[in-house]
């Protein structure tokens, strides 16, 4: 690990050469504020910078270039100091010393070695606030020869750069001898990583000295996982999920996931921009890995539609989630769903849906509570499989009406999965996302005699009781009918679940999965023989990157991609347990499951964060990753359909034949139509029979309960019938 040192960079080349520090020394001219220096196992590295462009073509020697740059820096510093003295203002920030004392030493060390004096143009440029600063980096190769690099750093006015957060100066890694696995191929190759980016992939790579080599023989080198569905520190059902952005992303890295996608899900009535700001404020200081956001739309108005456009274009979110469940909380009606889908299509974003019939669930909950069923099994009973299947089919149909791509989150049942499979076979642009819970366990746990165990499996949609469901979903995932995987990680401890100890409708919905997703899918998919490692990479990483338009930056081992890498040992085994997992929650739905396939080393942004079962994470080290709209993977088909399936008018000759004359009823001023009911009647008004009786083909049914002959005279006890049916009686009965 790097440690911060208060001493300044060496001022003379002799001092630099005689310094006890090992190779890899970067020198920079003094400037305000002075640079910080980090001592590392490979040398001394002075503050890192982004947006580096390197020039190796200059004929100037490293020594003379260093001296020239120091001289230029001295002139800049002296000009800045003179400017400060003339204005009488102290521009030194709190905690940062002025570089004036250092400049004199640099001047004496520099002017004695170079005869060159600064030009008038250089002096004038030094008096201005420069946007470009040249920094010399001296690196020794394996033979001790210096290699010079001139690094140009762009400073953007008015924008505060994010701090360099890494605690390690080791920014060069060589992954040697492993099997590189992408979604489309497996190949034996080495991978060279520098500054958080994959720089080379191949064999016999030429790499600089001071690079750490990691032996990957017998291991798989794969892209880090992307969890498409998490809910970190989500306020929900009167409490908040216990895994916050620190604990959740920490656990994700432990399991081989190097990026999560969380949902901005606020209360009904909160506008999207306000909710977005809340989530960024929560996440940015805590995340240990990169993250992106989805936006939930829980109510509809013109203002919501207006802010959706801002969210897409300025905030980097390209997906919006709607609910057909959680009545009176998050649920939208069909007409509102159509409006959201149309807005998503217009913005080039991806619509997502939590598909369950909220009206049916609400009625079922009332019935079950009335019967005295208050335990976790009631949660399952209120949500039969057809409740999810119906809502899935309905949302696919609604999205298809406006040609909007649809992503169905947490597909949990055979029926819902079949709805997606059938729609895709007919050409619908729809994707399904099973989650680790639905692939790794089932709903029989709802009937466990231990209340805590049963409540620990409560989530929505529910785990299904049919024990063959996880295998069926895995089959569809392996065959391409389902697209990618998330965890729906939304965890609550026992005391939080106990809010519903007397009423299952008050049990906070949610389970774990962010740490165990990769291992569960490998065990149930690859180890079982249902999918190969390439498909594993596709469903855990690559397909998500393509859908949300961050490919190939994420989801691939390739030159230029982010160095988010998992070195996977397919032969290693581990047993999942709440006692050993890295999450904060006190329960694990996969308790006791033995998994073949374990992440041995995890690299996030070029830094080793998991090695030898030990985590080395930094809170706040993760970055927010914008997801641009109009993903080609999503919208290529949509845009073609807009053209090929656009409604077209049929050109034909005008009709010039006879037109029947419509007769109006003089009394009522309406068209005479004996088949259609009159406006004054609730019933059909077919004409009477030839004998004057009621036409029996006419219906007398009404939802209100009224009958067509309600106005007829009702027989009372005071009326006498002189000729009853069957003949007159001799008695006094009539």
XYZ file of C-alpha atoms in Angstrom, residues 101-533:
433
model
C 10.661 28.813 -0.749
C 11.021 25.854 -3.095
C 11.390 27.990 -6.193
C 14.669 29.571 -5.124
C 16.267 26.178 -4.558
C 15.041 24.949 -7.890
C 16.343 28.089 -9.555
C 19.835 27.661 -8.136
C 19.919 24.014 -9.126
C 18.614 24.656 -12.603
C 20.309 27.807 -13.865
C 23.730 26.361 -13.285
C 23.131 23.534 -15.707
C 21.288 25.258 -18.558
C 22.161 28.426 -20.440
C 18.664 28.812 -21.879
C 16.644 31.781 -20.622
C 12.841 32.058 -20.757
C 11.336 33.937 -23.676
C 8.919 36.841 -23.424
C 6.114 34.581 -24.597
C 6.858 32.131 -21.808
C 6.839 34.881 -19.204
C 3.523 36.180 -20.501
C 2.015 32.693 -20.443
C 3.219 32.180 -16.861
C 1.317 35.250 -15.716
C -1.940 33.827 -17.001
C -3.923 30.912 -15.552
C -2.735 28.093 -17.775
C -4.946 25.259 -18.810
C -2.136 22.885 -19.802
C 0.744 21.795 -17.581
C 3.662 19.590 -18.645
C 4.949 17.032 -16.217
C 7.982 14.863 -16.711
C 7.849 11.252 -15.665
C 11.146 9.332 -15.491
C 10.852 5.560 -15.487
C 13.768 3.143 -15.569
C 13.474 0.097 -17.754
C 14.724 -3.375 -16.846
C 18.313 -2.411 -17.822
C 18.366 0.811 -15.840
C 18.046 3.086 -18.864
C 15.739 6.095 -18.446
C 12.585 6.345 -20.518
C 11.061 9.828 -20.623
C 7.386 10.626 -20.955
C 5.902 14.093 -21.302
C 2.385 14.018 -19.902
C -0.092 16.713 -20.924
C -2.851 17.309 -18.416
C -5.983 19.199 -19.417
C -7.447 21.385 -16.680
C -11.053 22.346 -17.337
C -12.035 25.682 -15.889
C -15.035 25.682 -13.598
C -14.989 21.909 -13.065
C -13.571 20.337 -9.915
C -11.867 17.045 -10.710
C -12.610 14.009 -8.601
C -9.776 13.146 -6.186
C -7.450 10.276 -6.913
C -8.931 7.753 -4.508
C -6.783 4.660 -4.828
C -4.568 3.712 -1.909
C -2.175 1.679 -4.081
C 0.481 2.951 -6.426
C 0.643 -0.402 -8.197
C -0.996 0.460 -11.506
C 0.633 -2.151 -13.746
C -0.496 -5.762 -13.724
C 0.264 -8.698 -16.000
C -2.220 -11.578 -15.870
C -0.145 -14.402 -17.270
C -1.055 -17.853 -18.551
C -4.829 -17.756 -18.063
C -7.730 -18.663 -20.329
C -9.380 -15.397 -21.408
C -13.147 -15.844 -21.610
C -15.460 -13.428 -23.422
C -19.056 -13.965 -24.452
C -18.011 -15.083 -27.940
C -14.684 -16.894 -27.504
C -12.147 -18.474 -25.172
C -8.444 -18.076 -25.895
C -5.161 -18.621 -24.071
C -3.651 -15.161 -23.629
C -1.901 -12.781 -21.285
C -3.533 -9.522 -20.228
C -1.578 -6.363 -19.434
C -3.286 -3.692 -17.331
C -2.101 -0.144 -16.726
C -3.853 2.834 -15.112
C -7.124 0.953 -14.777
C -7.331 0.088 -18.489
C -6.580 -3.124 -20.366
C -3.663 -2.141 -22.620
C -2.648 -5.430 -24.237
C -4.130 -8.882 -24.771
C -2.092 -11.635 -26.413
C 1.065 -13.669 -26.059
C 4.705 -12.598 -25.786
C 3.702 -9.126 -24.643
C 6.320 -6.398 -24.264
C 5.694 -4.743 -20.934
C 7.570 -2.126 -18.890
C 9.625 -2.911 -15.828
C 8.072 -2.760 -12.396
C 4.968 -4.645 -13.495
C 3.433 -7.107 -11.089
C 2.848 -10.515 -12.672
C -0.052 -12.708 -11.529
C 0.037 -16.407 -12.371
C -3.315 -17.375 -13.908
C -2.460 -20.857 -15.146
C -5.439 -23.174 -14.788
C -7.741 -20.210 -14.172
C -10.282 -18.330 -16.262
C -9.762 -14.603 -16.851
C -13.228 -13.095 -17.273
C -14.893 -9.667 -17.267
C -16.107 -8.611 -13.849
C -19.776 -9.258 -13.192
C -22.455 -6.601 -13.655
C -25.407 -6.937 -11.286
C -28.315 -5.295 -13.092
C -30.671 -5.136 -10.112
C -29.878 -3.956 -6.573
C -31.598 -1.902 -3.866
C -28.928 -0.570 -1.503
C -30.128 1.287 1.616
C -33.628 1.485 0.127
C -36.331 3.094 2.320
C -39.114 0.527 2.068
C -42.138 -0.584 4.093
C -41.258 1.545 7.097
C -37.572 0.654 7.323
C -34.374 0.702 5.232
C -32.461 -2.156 3.624
C -29.494 -2.998 5.817
C -26.868 -3.383 3.059
C -25.941 0.194 2.207
C -23.733 1.245 -0.719
C -20.564 0.412 1.204
C -21.561 -3.006 2.529
C -23.361 -3.937 -0.660
C -20.580 -3.040 -3.102
C -17.995 -4.569 -0.777
C -19.888 -7.852 -0.855
C -20.314 -7.570 -4.617
C -16.540 -7.413 -5.104
C -16.084 -10.401 -2.823
C -18.272 -12.432 -5.170
C -16.716 -11.276 -8.444
C -19.169 -8.490 -9.329
C -17.326 -5.277 -10.203
C -20.312 -3.076 -11.058
C -23.860 -2.760 -9.744
C -26.918 -1.016 -11.161
C -29.125 0.372 -8.402
C -32.675 1.716 -8.588
C -33.623 5.276 -7.729
C -36.929 4.465 -6.023
C -38.492 7.251 -3.998
C -41.991 7.876 -2.681
C -44.881 8.729 -4.948
C -44.946 12.471 -5.574
C -41.151 12.944 -5.514
C -39.871 14.216 -8.850
C -37.126 12.249 -10.659
C -34.401 14.900 -10.362
C -34.869 15.237 -6.615
C -34.763 11.476 -6.205
C -31.658 11.213 -8.410
C -29.794 13.742 -6.278
C -30.672 11.794 -3.124
C -29.241 8.582 -4.527
C -26.031 10.205 -5.750
C -25.493 11.777 -2.327
C -25.940 8.382 -0.671
C -23.870 6.365 -3.102
C -20.861 8.466 -4.137
C -19.096 8.595 -0.736
C -19.607 4.867 -0.068
C -19.324 2.763 -3.227
C -16.323 0.445 -3.454
C -16.947 -0.435 -7.099
C -18.408 1.315 -10.129
C -22.165 1.759 -10.281
C -24.940 3.025 -12.513
C -28.567 3.906 -11.828
C -32.038 3.062 -13.094
C -34.928 5.453 -12.442
C -38.300 4.269 -11.111
C -41.451 6.079 -12.276
C -44.071 5.617 -9.551
C -46.494 8.349 -10.620
C -47.207 10.295 -13.767
C -47.546 13.929 -14.712
C -46.311 16.321 -17.374
C -43.555 17.409 -14.976
C -42.370 13.822 -14.584
C -42.177 13.459 -18.360
C -40.209 16.698 -18.607
C -37.677 15.577 -16.003
C -37.283 12.159 -17.640
C -35.675 13.963 -20.575
C -33.246 15.749 -18.246
C -32.418 12.500 -16.490
C -31.519 10.901 -19.821
C -29.598 13.739 -21.423
C -27.810 15.262 -18.439
C -27.677 12.652 -15.669
C -26.709 9.539 -17.595
C -29.677 7.222 -16.948
C -31.153 5.313 -19.873
C -33.696 3.035 -18.175
C -36.988 3.653 -16.385
C -38.823 1.131 -14.240
C -42.584 0.943 -13.703
C -44.681 -1.210 -11.378
C -47.927 -3.070 -11.907
C -47.747 -4.190 -8.253
C -47.782 -2.435 -4.845
C -51.220 -0.896 -5.261
C -51.543 2.687 -3.999
C -47.762 2.837 -3.475
C -45.873 2.357 -6.752
C -48.462 0.873 -9.123
C -49.397 2.582 -12.398
C -52.576 2.000 -14.402
C -52.552 0.806 -17.990
C -53.089 4.268 -19.462
C -50.151 5.583 -17.419
C -48.004 2.646 -18.491
C -48.686 3.511 -22.124
C -47.570 7.091 -21.527
C -44.360 6.008 -19.802
C -43.570 3.517 -22.569
C -44.160 6.165 -25.222
C -41.864 8.594 -23.387
C -39.130 5.939 -23.090
C -39.357 5.230 -26.801
C -39.042 8.933 -27.620
C -35.975 9.332 -25.393
C -34.211 6.199 -26.632
C -34.296 4.609 -23.187
C -35.197 1.121 -22.016
C -38.489 0.557 -20.184
C -38.394 -1.883 -17.269
C -41.332 -3.427 -15.453
C -42.051 -5.212 -12.191
C -44.880 -7.378 -13.501
C -47.562 -8.555 -11.057
C -51.273 -7.806 -10.963
C -51.528 -5.421 -8.024
C -55.343 -5.382 -7.895
C -55.569 -9.168 -7.600
C -52.838 -9.282 -4.956
C -54.596 -6.639 -2.845
C -57.891 -8.565 -2.896
C -56.189 -11.874 -2.113
C -54.388 -10.355 0.861
C -57.695 -9.174 2.336
C -59.254 -12.618 1.973
C -56.301 -14.424 3.548
C -56.100 -12.077 6.522
C -59.849 -12.500 7.046
C -59.241 -16.257 7.221
C -56.633 -15.743 9.936
C -53.622 -16.506 7.736
C -51.019 -13.989 8.919
C -47.695 -15.833 8.453
C -45.200 -15.653 5.568
C -47.084 -18.387 3.707
C -49.848 -15.827 3.144
C -47.458 -13.733 1.095
C -46.960 -16.671 -1.245
C -50.655 -17.635 -1.369
C -51.677 -14.109 -2.408
C -49.414 -14.262 -5.451
C -50.194 -17.233 -7.621
C -48.095 -17.816 -10.725
C -50.809 -16.527 -13.058
C -50.689 -13.142 -11.290
C -47.143 -12.646 -12.593
C -47.849 -14.292 -15.951
C -50.853 -12.071 -16.721
C -49.047 -8.854 -15.886
C -45.992 -9.877 -17.923
C -48.104 -10.621 -20.998
C -50.074 -7.384 -20.566
C -46.975 -5.191 -20.293
C -45.376 -6.808 -23.339
C -48.570 -6.071 -25.278
C -48.729 -2.464 -24.074
C -45.069 -1.794 -24.904
C -45.550 -3.331 -28.335
C -48.364 -0.880 -29.067
C -45.927 2.026 -28.987
C -42.921 0.043 -30.302
C -41.029 0.459 -27.017
C -38.325 -2.030 -25.958
C -39.152 -3.739 -22.673
C -37.025 -5.338 -19.962
C -38.901 -7.533 -17.460
C -37.081 -7.555 -14.125
C -36.875 -10.524 -11.730
C -38.667 -13.178 -13.811
C -39.634 -15.715 -11.145
C -42.163 -18.140 -12.671
C -42.461 -20.532 -15.573
C -45.551 -18.705 -16.816
C -43.875 -15.300 -16.929
C -40.789 -16.773 -18.603
C -42.969 -18.509 -21.185
C -44.763 -15.242 -21.931
C -41.404 -13.647 -22.720
C -40.267 -16.639 -24.757
C -43.451 -16.659 -26.861
C -43.301 -12.900 -27.419
C -39.670 -13.092 -28.531
C -40.508 -15.904 -30.943
C -43.057 -13.564 -32.534
C -40.481 -10.775 -32.858
C -41.236 -8.663 -29.775
C -38.313 -6.565 -28.510
C -38.358 -7.797 -24.924
C -35.785 -9.213 -22.512
C -36.169 -11.146 -19.289
C -33.999 -10.987 -16.177
C -34.031 -13.933 -13.770
C -32.270 -13.340 -10.470
C -29.977 -15.412 -8.288
C -32.766 -16.243 -5.823
C -35.083 -17.596 -8.499
C -32.252 -19.626 -10.054
C -30.875 -21.003 -6.795
C -33.811 -21.795 -4.521
C -37.618 -22.135 -4.447
C -40.729 -21.126 -2.542
C -41.139 -24.185 -0.345
C -39.311 -22.213 2.352
C -42.407 -20.045 2.864
C -43.971 -22.999 4.704
C -41.029 -23.604 7.039
C -42.047 -23.941 10.680
C -39.461 -21.318 11.676
C -41.021 -17.891 11.205
C -37.642 -16.161 10.679
C -36.590 -18.673 8.057
C -39.881 -18.329 6.187
C -39.899 -14.531 6.440
C -36.312 -14.441 5.187
C -37.556 -15.716 1.808
C -40.354 -13.136 1.428
C -39.869 -11.067 -1.698
C -41.915 -9.877 -4.648
C -42.571 -11.548 -7.007
C -42.447 -14.626 -4.823
C -40.236 -17.639 -5.082
C -42.393 -20.379 -6.576
C -43.252 -23.562 -4.668
C -42.636 -25.789 -7.694
C -39.094 -27.114 -7.087
C -38.525 -27.513 -10.838
C -38.879 -23.764 -11.471
C -35.186 -22.815 -10.878
C -34.024 -25.448 -13.341
C -36.594 -24.347 -15.916
C -35.487 -20.716 -15.671
C -31.851 -21.776 -15.974
C -32.691 -23.712 -19.146
C -34.227 -20.609 -20.729
C -31.289 -18.479 -19.580
C -28.787 -20.914 -21.086
C -30.701 -21.115 -24.375
C -31.042 -17.362 -24.859
C -34.747 -16.934 -24.099
C -33.775 -14.985 -20.959
C -31.036 -12.397 -21.290
C -29.047 -11.490 -18.191
C -29.076 -11.788 -14.415
C -29.361 -9.581 -11.361
C -29.716 -10.234 -7.654
C -32.548 -7.908 -6.555
C -30.421 -7.530 -3.423
C -32.667 -5.817 -0.864
C -31.821 -7.145 2.574
C -33.495 -6.833 5.962
C -32.407 -8.241 9.313
C -34.605 -10.307 11.594
C -35.816 -7.359 13.646
C -36.853 -5.577 10.439
C -38.669 -8.585 9.030
C -40.461 -8.822 12.410
C -42.476 -5.730 11.522
C -44.831 -8.247 9.915
C -44.883 -10.907 12.623
C -48.679 -10.608 12.901
C -49.455 -9.529 9.354
C -47.595 -10.894 6.330
C -48.426 -7.778 4.310
C -46.072 -5.808 6.586
C -43.030 -8.057 6.170
C -40.401 -6.039 4.246
C -39.912 -7.684 0.862
C -36.356 -8.562 -0.107
C -33.535 -11.115 -0.098
C -29.751 -11.220 -0.557
C -27.785 -12.221 -3.655
C -25.270 -9.561 -4.690
C -22.319 -11.567 -3.332
C -23.451 -15.069 -4.306
C -24.959 -14.418 -7.760
C -21.874 -15.399 -9.752
C -21.219 -18.611 -7.808
C -24.876 -19.700 -7.856
C -25.146 -19.237 -11.625
C -21.864 -21.069 -12.212
C -23.023 -23.947 -10.009
C -26.526 -24.234 -11.469
C -25.534 -23.347 -15.026
C -21.944 -24.225 -15.922
C -21.154 -26.952 -13.403
C -24.471 -28.661 -14.192
C -23.626 -28.651 -17.904
C -26.429 -26.328 -19.045
C -24.174 -23.526 -20.286
C -20.531 -23.004 -21.186
C -18.205 -20.351 -19.713
